[in-house]
XYZ file of C-alpha atoms in Angstrom:
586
model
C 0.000 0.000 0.000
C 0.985 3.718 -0.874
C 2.922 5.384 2.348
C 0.262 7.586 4.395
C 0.851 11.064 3.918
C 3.545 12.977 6.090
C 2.350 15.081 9.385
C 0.692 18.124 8.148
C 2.880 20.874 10.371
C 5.708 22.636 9.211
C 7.995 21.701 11.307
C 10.871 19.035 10.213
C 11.781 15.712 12.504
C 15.106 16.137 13.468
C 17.696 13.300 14.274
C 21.453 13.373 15.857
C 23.349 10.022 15.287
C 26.191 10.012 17.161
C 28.528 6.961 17.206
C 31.342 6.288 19.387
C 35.140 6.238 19.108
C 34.656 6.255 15.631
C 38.184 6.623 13.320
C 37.958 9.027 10.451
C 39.126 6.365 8.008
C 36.039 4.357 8.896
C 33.599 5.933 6.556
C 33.653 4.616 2.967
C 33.043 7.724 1.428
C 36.568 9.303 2.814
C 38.174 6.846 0.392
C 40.895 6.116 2.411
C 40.237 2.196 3.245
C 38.568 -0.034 0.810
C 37.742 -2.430 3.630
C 35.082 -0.192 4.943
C 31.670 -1.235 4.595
C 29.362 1.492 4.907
C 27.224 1.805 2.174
C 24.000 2.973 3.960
C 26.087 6.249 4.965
C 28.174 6.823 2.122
C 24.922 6.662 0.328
C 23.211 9.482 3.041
C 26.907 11.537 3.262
C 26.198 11.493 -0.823
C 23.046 12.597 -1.307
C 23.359 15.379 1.345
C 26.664 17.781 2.747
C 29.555 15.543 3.838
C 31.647 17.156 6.260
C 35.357 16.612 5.594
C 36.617 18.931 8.404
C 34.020 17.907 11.080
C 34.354 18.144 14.622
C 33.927 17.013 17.906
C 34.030 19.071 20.932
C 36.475 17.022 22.603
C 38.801 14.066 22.049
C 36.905 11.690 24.911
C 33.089 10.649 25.501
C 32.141 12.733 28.511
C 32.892 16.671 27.477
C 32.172 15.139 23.789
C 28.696 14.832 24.780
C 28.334 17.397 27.508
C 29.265 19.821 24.428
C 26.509 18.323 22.086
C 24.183 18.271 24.314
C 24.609 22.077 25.700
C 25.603 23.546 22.667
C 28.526 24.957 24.484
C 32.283 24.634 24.936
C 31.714 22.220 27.928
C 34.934 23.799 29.687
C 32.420 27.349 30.081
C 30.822 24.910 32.766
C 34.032 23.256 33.856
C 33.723 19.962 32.302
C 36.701 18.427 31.093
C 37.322 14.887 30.848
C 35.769 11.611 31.751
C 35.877 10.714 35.341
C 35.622 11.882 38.619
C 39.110 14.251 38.633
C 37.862 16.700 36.144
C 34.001 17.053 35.052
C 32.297 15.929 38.175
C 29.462 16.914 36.819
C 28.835 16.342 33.144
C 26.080 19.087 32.300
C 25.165 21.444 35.401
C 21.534 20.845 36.289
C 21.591 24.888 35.645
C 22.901 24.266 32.274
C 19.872 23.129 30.002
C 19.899 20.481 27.301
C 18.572 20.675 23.884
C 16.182 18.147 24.700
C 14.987 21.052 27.678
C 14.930 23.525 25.247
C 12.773 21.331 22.437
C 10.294 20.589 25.604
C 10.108 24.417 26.547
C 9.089 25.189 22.702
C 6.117 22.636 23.694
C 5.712 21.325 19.774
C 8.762 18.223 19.814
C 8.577 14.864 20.855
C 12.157 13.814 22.551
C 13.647 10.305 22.566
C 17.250 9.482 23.792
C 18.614 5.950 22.525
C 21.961 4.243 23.346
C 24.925 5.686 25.182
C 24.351 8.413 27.570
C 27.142 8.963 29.501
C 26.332 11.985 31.322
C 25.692 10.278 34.694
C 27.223 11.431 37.773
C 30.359 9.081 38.141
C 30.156 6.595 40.729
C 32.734 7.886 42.687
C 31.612 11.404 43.193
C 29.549 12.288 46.353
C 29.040 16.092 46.147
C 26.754 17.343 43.898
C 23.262 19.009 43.451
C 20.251 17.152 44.011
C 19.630 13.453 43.071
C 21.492 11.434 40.680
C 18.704 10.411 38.971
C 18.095 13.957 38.179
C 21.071 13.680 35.438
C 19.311 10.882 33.779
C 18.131 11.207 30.109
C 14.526 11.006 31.573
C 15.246 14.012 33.973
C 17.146 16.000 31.389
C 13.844 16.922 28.494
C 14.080 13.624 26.600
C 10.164 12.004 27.176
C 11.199 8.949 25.531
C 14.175 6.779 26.356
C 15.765 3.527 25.617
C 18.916 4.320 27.874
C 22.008 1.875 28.260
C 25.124 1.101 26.588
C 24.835 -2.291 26.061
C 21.705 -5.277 27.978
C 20.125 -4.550 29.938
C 18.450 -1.177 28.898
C 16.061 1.137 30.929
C 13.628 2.039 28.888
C 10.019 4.036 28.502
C 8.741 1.854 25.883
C 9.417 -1.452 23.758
C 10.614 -2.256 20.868
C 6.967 -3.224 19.499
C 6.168 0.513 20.473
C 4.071 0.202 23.831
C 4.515 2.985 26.686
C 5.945 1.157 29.357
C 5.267 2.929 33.031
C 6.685 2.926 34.886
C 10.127 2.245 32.772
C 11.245 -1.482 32.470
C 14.686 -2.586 32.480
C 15.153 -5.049 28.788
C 17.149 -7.836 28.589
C 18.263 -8.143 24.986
C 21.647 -9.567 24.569
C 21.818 -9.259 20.749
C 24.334 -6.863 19.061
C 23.831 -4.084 20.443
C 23.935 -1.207 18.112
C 21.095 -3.433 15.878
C 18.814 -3.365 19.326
C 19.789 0.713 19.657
C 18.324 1.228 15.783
C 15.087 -0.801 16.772
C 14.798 1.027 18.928
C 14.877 3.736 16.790
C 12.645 2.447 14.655
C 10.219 1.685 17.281
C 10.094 5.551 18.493
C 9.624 6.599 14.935
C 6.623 4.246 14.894
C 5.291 5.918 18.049
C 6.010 9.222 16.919
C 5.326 9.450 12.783
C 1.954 11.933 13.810
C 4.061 14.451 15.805
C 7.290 16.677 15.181
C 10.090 13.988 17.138
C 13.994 14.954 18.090
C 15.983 11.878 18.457
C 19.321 11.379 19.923
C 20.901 8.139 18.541
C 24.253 7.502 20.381
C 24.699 4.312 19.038
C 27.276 2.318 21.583
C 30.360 1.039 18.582
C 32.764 0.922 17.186
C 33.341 1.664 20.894
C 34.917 -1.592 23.066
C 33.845 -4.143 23.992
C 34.333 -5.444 20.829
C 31.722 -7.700 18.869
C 31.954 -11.562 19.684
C 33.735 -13.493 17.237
C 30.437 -15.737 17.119
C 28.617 -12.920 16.173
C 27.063 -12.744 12.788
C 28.698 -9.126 11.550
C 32.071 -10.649 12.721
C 31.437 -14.179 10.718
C 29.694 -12.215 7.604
C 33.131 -9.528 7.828
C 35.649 -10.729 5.071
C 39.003 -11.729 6.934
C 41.650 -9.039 6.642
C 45.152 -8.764 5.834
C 47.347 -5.737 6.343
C 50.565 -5.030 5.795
C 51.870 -3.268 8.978
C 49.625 -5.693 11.594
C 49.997 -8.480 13.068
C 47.773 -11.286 12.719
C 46.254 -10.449 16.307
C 45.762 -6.908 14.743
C 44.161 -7.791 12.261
C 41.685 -9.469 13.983
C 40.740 -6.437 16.122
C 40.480 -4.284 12.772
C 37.755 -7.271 11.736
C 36.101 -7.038 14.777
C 35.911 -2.964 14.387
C 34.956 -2.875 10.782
C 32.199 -5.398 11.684
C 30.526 -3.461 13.863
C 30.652 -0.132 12.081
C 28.978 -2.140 9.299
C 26.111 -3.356 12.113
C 26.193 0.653 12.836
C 25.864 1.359 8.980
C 22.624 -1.239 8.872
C 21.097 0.448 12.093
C 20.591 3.330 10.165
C 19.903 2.099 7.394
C 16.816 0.312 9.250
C 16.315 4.030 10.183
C 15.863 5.272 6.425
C 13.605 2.452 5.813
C 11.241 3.313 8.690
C 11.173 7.027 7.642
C 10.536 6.243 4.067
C 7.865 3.858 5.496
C 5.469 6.367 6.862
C 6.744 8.942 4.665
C 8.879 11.015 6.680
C 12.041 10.960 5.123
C 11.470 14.434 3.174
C 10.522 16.084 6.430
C 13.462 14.469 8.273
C 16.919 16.218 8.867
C 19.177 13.814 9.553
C 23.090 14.847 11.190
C 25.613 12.430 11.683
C 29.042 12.592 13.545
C 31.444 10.275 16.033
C 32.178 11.460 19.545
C 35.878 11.367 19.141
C 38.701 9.942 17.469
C 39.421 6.312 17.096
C 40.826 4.474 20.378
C 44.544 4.309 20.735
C 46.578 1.625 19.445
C 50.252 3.545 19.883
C 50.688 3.416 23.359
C 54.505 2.841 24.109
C 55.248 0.082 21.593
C 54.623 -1.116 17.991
C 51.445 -1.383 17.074
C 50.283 -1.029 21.072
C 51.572 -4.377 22.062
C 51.447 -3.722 25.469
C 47.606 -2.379 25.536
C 46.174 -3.908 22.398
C 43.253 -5.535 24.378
C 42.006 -1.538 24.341
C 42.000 -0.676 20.771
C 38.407 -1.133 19.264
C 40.264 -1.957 16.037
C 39.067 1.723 14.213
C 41.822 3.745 12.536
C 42.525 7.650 11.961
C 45.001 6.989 9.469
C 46.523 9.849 7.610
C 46.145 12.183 10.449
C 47.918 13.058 13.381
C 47.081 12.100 16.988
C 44.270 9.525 17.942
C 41.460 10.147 20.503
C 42.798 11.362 23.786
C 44.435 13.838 22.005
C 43.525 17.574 19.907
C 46.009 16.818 17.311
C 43.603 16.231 14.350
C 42.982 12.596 14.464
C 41.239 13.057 18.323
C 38.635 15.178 17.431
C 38.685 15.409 13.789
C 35.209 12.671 12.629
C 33.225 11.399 10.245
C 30.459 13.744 9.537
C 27.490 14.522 7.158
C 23.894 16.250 6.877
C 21.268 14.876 5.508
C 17.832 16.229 4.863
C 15.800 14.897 1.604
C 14.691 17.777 -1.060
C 16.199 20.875 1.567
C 20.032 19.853 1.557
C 21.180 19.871 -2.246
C 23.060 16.375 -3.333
C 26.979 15.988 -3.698
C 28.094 18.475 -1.218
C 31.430 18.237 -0.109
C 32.115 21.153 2.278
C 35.793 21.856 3.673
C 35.311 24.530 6.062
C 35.294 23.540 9.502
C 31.936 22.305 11.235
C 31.689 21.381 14.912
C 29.075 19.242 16.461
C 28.069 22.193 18.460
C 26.519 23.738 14.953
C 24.235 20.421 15.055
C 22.471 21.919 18.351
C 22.760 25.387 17.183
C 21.279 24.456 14.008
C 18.723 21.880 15.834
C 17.084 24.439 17.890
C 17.090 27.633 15.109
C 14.911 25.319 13.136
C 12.524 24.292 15.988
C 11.293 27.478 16.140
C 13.752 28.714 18.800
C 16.333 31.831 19.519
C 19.781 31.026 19.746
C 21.367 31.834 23.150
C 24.426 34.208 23.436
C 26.060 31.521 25.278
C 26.007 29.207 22.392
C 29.357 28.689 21.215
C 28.210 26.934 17.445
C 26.581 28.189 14.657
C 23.229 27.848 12.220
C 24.741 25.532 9.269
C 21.595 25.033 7.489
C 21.894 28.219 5.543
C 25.136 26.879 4.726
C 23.686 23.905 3.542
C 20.771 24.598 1.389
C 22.580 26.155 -0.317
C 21.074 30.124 0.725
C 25.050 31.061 1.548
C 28.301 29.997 0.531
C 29.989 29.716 4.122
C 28.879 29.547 7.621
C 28.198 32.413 9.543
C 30.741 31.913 12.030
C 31.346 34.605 15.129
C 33.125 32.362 17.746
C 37.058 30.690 16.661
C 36.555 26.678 16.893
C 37.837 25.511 20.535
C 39.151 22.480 22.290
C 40.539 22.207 26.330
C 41.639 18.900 27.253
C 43.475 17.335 29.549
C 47.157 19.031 29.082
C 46.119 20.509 25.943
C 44.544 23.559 24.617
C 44.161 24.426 20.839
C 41.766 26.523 18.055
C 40.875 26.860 14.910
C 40.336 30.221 12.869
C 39.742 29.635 9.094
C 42.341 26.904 7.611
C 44.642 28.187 10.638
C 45.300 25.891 13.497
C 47.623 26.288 16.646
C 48.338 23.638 18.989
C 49.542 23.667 22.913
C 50.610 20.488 24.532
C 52.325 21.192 27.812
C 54.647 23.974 26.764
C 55.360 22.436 22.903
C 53.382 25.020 20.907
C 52.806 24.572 17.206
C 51.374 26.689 14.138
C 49.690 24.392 10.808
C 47.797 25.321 7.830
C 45.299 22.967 7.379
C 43.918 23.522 4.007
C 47.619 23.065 2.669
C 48.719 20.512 5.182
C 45.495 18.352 6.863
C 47.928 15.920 8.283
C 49.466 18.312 10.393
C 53.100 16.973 9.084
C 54.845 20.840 9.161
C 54.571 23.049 12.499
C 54.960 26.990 10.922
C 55.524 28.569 14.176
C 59.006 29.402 13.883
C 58.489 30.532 10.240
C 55.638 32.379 10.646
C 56.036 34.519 13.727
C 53.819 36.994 13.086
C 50.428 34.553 11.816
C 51.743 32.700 15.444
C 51.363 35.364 17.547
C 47.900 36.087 16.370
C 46.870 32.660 16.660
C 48.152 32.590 20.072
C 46.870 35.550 21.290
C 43.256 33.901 20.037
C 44.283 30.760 22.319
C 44.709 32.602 24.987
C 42.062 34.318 25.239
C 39.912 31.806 25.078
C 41.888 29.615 27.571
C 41.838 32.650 29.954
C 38.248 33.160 29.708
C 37.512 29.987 30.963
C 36.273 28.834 35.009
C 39.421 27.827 37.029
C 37.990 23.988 36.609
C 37.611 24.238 33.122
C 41.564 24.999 32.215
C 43.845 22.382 30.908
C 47.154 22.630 33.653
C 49.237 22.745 30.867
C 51.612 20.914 32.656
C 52.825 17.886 30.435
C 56.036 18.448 29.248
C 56.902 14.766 28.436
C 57.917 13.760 24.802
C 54.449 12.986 22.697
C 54.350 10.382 20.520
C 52.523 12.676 18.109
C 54.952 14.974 18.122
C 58.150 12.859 17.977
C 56.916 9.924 15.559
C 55.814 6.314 15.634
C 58.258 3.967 17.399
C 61.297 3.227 16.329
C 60.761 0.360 13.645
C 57.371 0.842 12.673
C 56.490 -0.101 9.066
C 54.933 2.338 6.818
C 51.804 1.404 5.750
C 51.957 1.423 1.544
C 47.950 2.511 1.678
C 48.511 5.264 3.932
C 51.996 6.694 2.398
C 52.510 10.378 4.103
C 53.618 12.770 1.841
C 56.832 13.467 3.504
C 60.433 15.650 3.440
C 61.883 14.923 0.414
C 58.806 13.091 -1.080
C 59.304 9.792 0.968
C 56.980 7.845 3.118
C 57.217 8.134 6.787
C 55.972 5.867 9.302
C 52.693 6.827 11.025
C 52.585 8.982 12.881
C 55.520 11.016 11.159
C 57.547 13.152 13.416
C 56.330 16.211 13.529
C 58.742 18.894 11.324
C 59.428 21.770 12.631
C 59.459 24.848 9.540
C 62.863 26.894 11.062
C 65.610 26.178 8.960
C 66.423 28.982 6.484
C 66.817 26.828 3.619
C 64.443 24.704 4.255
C 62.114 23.951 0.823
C 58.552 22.408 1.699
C 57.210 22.747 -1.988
C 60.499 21.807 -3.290
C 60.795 24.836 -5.610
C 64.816 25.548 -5.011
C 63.356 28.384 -2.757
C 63.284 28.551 1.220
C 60.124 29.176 2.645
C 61.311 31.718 5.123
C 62.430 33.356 1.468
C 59.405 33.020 -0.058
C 57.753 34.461 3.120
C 59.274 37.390 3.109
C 58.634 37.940 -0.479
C 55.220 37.697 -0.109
C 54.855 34.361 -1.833
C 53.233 30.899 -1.026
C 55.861 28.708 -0.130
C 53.524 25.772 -0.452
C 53.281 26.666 -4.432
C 55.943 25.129 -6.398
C 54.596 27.475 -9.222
C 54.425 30.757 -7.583
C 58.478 31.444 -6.904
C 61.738 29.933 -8.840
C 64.809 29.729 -7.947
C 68.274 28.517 -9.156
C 71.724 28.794 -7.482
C 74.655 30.572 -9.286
C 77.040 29.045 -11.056
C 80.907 30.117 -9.870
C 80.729 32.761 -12.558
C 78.182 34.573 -11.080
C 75.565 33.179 -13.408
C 71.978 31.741 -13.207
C 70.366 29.553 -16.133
C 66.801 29.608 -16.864
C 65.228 27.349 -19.262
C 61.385 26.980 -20.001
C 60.189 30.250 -18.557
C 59.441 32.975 -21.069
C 57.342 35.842 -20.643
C 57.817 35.752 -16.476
C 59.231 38.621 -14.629
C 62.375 38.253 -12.411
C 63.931 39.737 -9.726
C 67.521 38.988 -8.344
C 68.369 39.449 -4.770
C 71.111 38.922 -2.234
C 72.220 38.464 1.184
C 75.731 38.446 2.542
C 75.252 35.687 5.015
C 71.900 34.305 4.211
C 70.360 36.224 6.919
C 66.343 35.902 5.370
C 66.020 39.587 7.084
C 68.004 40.760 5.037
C 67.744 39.969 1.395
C 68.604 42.915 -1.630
C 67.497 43.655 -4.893
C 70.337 43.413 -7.196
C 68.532 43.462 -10.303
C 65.120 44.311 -11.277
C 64.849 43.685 -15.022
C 61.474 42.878 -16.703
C 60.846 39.732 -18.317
C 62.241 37.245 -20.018
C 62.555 37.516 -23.697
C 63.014 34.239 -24.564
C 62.677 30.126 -24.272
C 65.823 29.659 -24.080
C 68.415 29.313 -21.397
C 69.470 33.097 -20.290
C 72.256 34.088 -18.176
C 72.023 37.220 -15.760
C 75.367 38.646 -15.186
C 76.110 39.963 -11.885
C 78.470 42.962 -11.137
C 81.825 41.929 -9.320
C 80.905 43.506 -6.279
C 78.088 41.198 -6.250
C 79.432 38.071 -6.888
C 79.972 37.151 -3.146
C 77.576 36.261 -0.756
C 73.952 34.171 -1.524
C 71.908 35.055 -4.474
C 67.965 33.864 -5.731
C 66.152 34.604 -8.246
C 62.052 35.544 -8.138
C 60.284 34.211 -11.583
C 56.901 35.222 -10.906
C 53.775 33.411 -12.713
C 51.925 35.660 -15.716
């Protein structure tokens, strides 16, 4: 039979999936890994706005969530990490919730599924009111089928009956399929009414799947070149259960499309964090391999527990039928704060000045060509601090401080601080601010000074992976994670043009454009050859000691006439000391 028709208000169903500790390799669409099966999402990711420099709030679950759920920098409330040492208390009872703020608007059903997270820990005694006032139930969501894994409290069943008072489940099957029945089930409930749904499906998160599961069985057997065979294992067990997260929402779609919601439906879609840690102190983590969930970050920097790009950097898209034009592949920066901003601008409400994300969906249909931005992107946690302006990123671990341009480096391989003082300084003075503005309990210590693995390279003897090659100095591979380079050196050529960036710097060029400067060392005679580059302009300059402050025009002649080789003569009293040439592009 023909769908029944969709609710007749104007207002859209809106839905956050948020998975857990899942790598940024791990989505087929990235086309990093063709082991990834995730055909449900790359299909959404597709047809919508896929995110390639999406963000979490935080490299761990707690302030991850506490900022998704606020809409806020969770440090402004003095959450921090998981645990009971920093972030006591997840989200202040005086802090709302989106789900509070839906209620308040009085038209949205709410329903919470999965991973919550936002308890009070276990060990922590002092804190306002009850604990069971920090439950899902007590914090706007009306619906709930709450729990990580069996059993689950829950509001209602997966056949779609109210169950009051809640019901603890039993249902030991895999658990992300139970979380997007559950799912389904609400949908069911709900398909009359304007619903928000929080889907925090629980993987690729440990524990991993059961080797008798079906996912695992059904998950071809994998083979790669820089793991072991234990390794390899884990990656099966990881990929599996992203691929039981990829048919959870695709059981999802097919509900949506089955009462005829989908074109009234937006859909966002992010991981908490990074992928789980497999470099802890040796190869491949051999002394802590039983906690990697087998998901990978590969080519960037850092893994979760850390704000180098790989911890917070995810897989993210939009998705919203007939409102969010097809094939977009955006590359500014979006933060999974923008999915609440954006969440409760098109419920009907006002955002609050304490929101620190932004209304994308202008962005996204299409109505503007870049996000109306007025707060820097930024992360506090643990011993680090670090924000992003633009394609500008600086980074603070302890006292190691370090400068990247992201849209010409994403992998975060060269560290521009010492070669670009001035851009540093800005970027630093942004840091701090934001740092300084922060509660007392919100502030990373900044106390770490040990060696990070992130900064100094994989361990000695680790083999480069051939699908993952880095581009590296000199144009070879490096192992992952590459030592971080630091840009100081005065000759040092990261386009490999025959020009030093600080050179090219200082003559207003882009040293990460082999095409933009040329340069070619003079022969004993006091000669430089040029071959192939007619019609350009030159410029010759010098420097006694190859001080980059420093440099002199010798010549400033015009253009050359000819393609042919063409030698530029200096005068005697110039023959001493350094000399380059500027060719500059018609």
């Amino acid at each position: 039979p023909p769908p029944p028709p969709p609710p007749t208000n104007n207002l859209p169903n809106i839905i956050i999936i948020y998975t857990d500790d899942h790598g940024y390799t791990d989505l087929g669409i990235h086309g990093i890994d063709a082991n990834i099966q995730t055909p449900v999402l790359d299909s959404l990711a597709a047809g919508g706005a896929l995110m390639r420099s999406g963000y979490s709030t935080a490299p761990q679950c707690v302030p991850s969530r506490s900022g998704l759920m606020s809409g806020r920098v969770q440090n402004t409330f003095g959450t921090r990490q998981n645990g009971d040492i920093w972030g006591q208390i997840p989200v202040p009872l005086t802090v709302p919730t989106i789900a509070e703020r839906l209620v308040a608007l009085g038209d949205y059903r709410t329903c919470m599924i999965g991973k919550w997270h936002l308890e009070i820990p276990a060990g922590v005694t002092n804190f306002p009111g009850a604990r069971a006032d920090y439950y899902p139930g007590a914090r706007g969501f009306q619906d709930y089928w709450y729990g990580s894994t069996s059993p689950y409290d829950a509001s209602f069943d997966l056949a779609g009956n109210t169950l009051s008072p809640e019901q603890s489940i039993v249902d030991g099957r895999n658990r992300v399929i139970v979380q997007g029945e559950a799912a389904q089930a609400f949908i069911m409930r709900n398909q009359d009414q304007p619903f928000f749904l929080y889907l925090a499906l629980f993987g690729p998160h440990v524990p991993l799947i059961s080797k008798t599961d079906s996912y695992y069985l059904n998950y071809p057997s994998l083979d790669y070149p820089n793991y072991g065979p234990e390794m390899d294992v884990i990656r099966r067990q990881g990929l599996a259960l992203v691929k039981a997260v990829d048919d959870a929402v695709g059981g999802v779609m097919a509900k949506l499309r089955e009462y005829g919601l989908e074109e009234n439906t937006l859909i966002f879609f992010a991981g908490d964090n990074g992928g789980q840690p497999k470099f802890w102190t040796t190869v491949g983590g051999a002394t802590s391999i039983s906690a990697w969930n087998g998901s990978e970050n590969l080519p960037l920097r850092g893994e979760k527990g850390s704000l180098w790009e790989g911890g917070m950097k995810v897989p993210m898209f939009a998705y919203w039928k007939d409102h969010i034009p097809a094939g977009q592949v955006i590359q500014e920066p979006v933060i999974t704060l923008d999915f609440t901003a954006t969440t409760l601008k098109l419920a009907g409400g006002t955002l609050p000045p304490e929101f620190d994300g932004a209304d994308i969906l202008p962005r996204l249909s299409g109505q503007t060509n870049a996000i109306a931005r007025t707060k820097h992107l930024f992360w506090d946690w643990g011993d680090e601090i670090a924000l992003r302006d633009g394609d500008w990123k600086i980074h603070r671990i302890g006292n190691h401080k370090s400068l990247f341009n992201l849209a010409t480096d994403p992998n975060e391989l060269f560290d521009l601080r010492l070669q670009l003082p001035e851009k540093f300084a800005e970027m630093e003075t942004k840091l701090m601010e934001w740092y300084n503005a922060l509660p007392p309990d919100g502030q990373s210590p900044l106390s770490n000074s040990a060696a990070d693995l992130y900064i100094t390279g994989a361990p000695v003897g680790t083999p480069v992976d051939p699908r993952f090659v880095i581009p590296y100095v000199g144009g070879s591979a490096a192992a992952y994670p590459a030592p971080l380079e630091t840009i100081n050196d005065p000759s040092y050529d990261s386009d490999a043009d025959h020009m030093a960036d600080g050179d090219e710097t200082i003559a207003g060029t882009d040293p990460a454009d082999a095409q933009s400067i040329f340069a070619l060392e003079p022969s004993a005679a006091g000669e430089l050859l040029f071959d192939g580059y007619a019609g350009r302009a030159y410029t010759v300059w010098t420097t006694p000691q190859l001080d980059p402050a420093d440099w002199n025009i010798v010549t400033n002649t015009g253009v050359l006439a000819a393609d042919q080789a063409i030698q530029i003569q200096y005068a005697a009293s110039q023959t001493s000391g350094f000399y380059r040439v500027q060719v500059v592009k018609p």
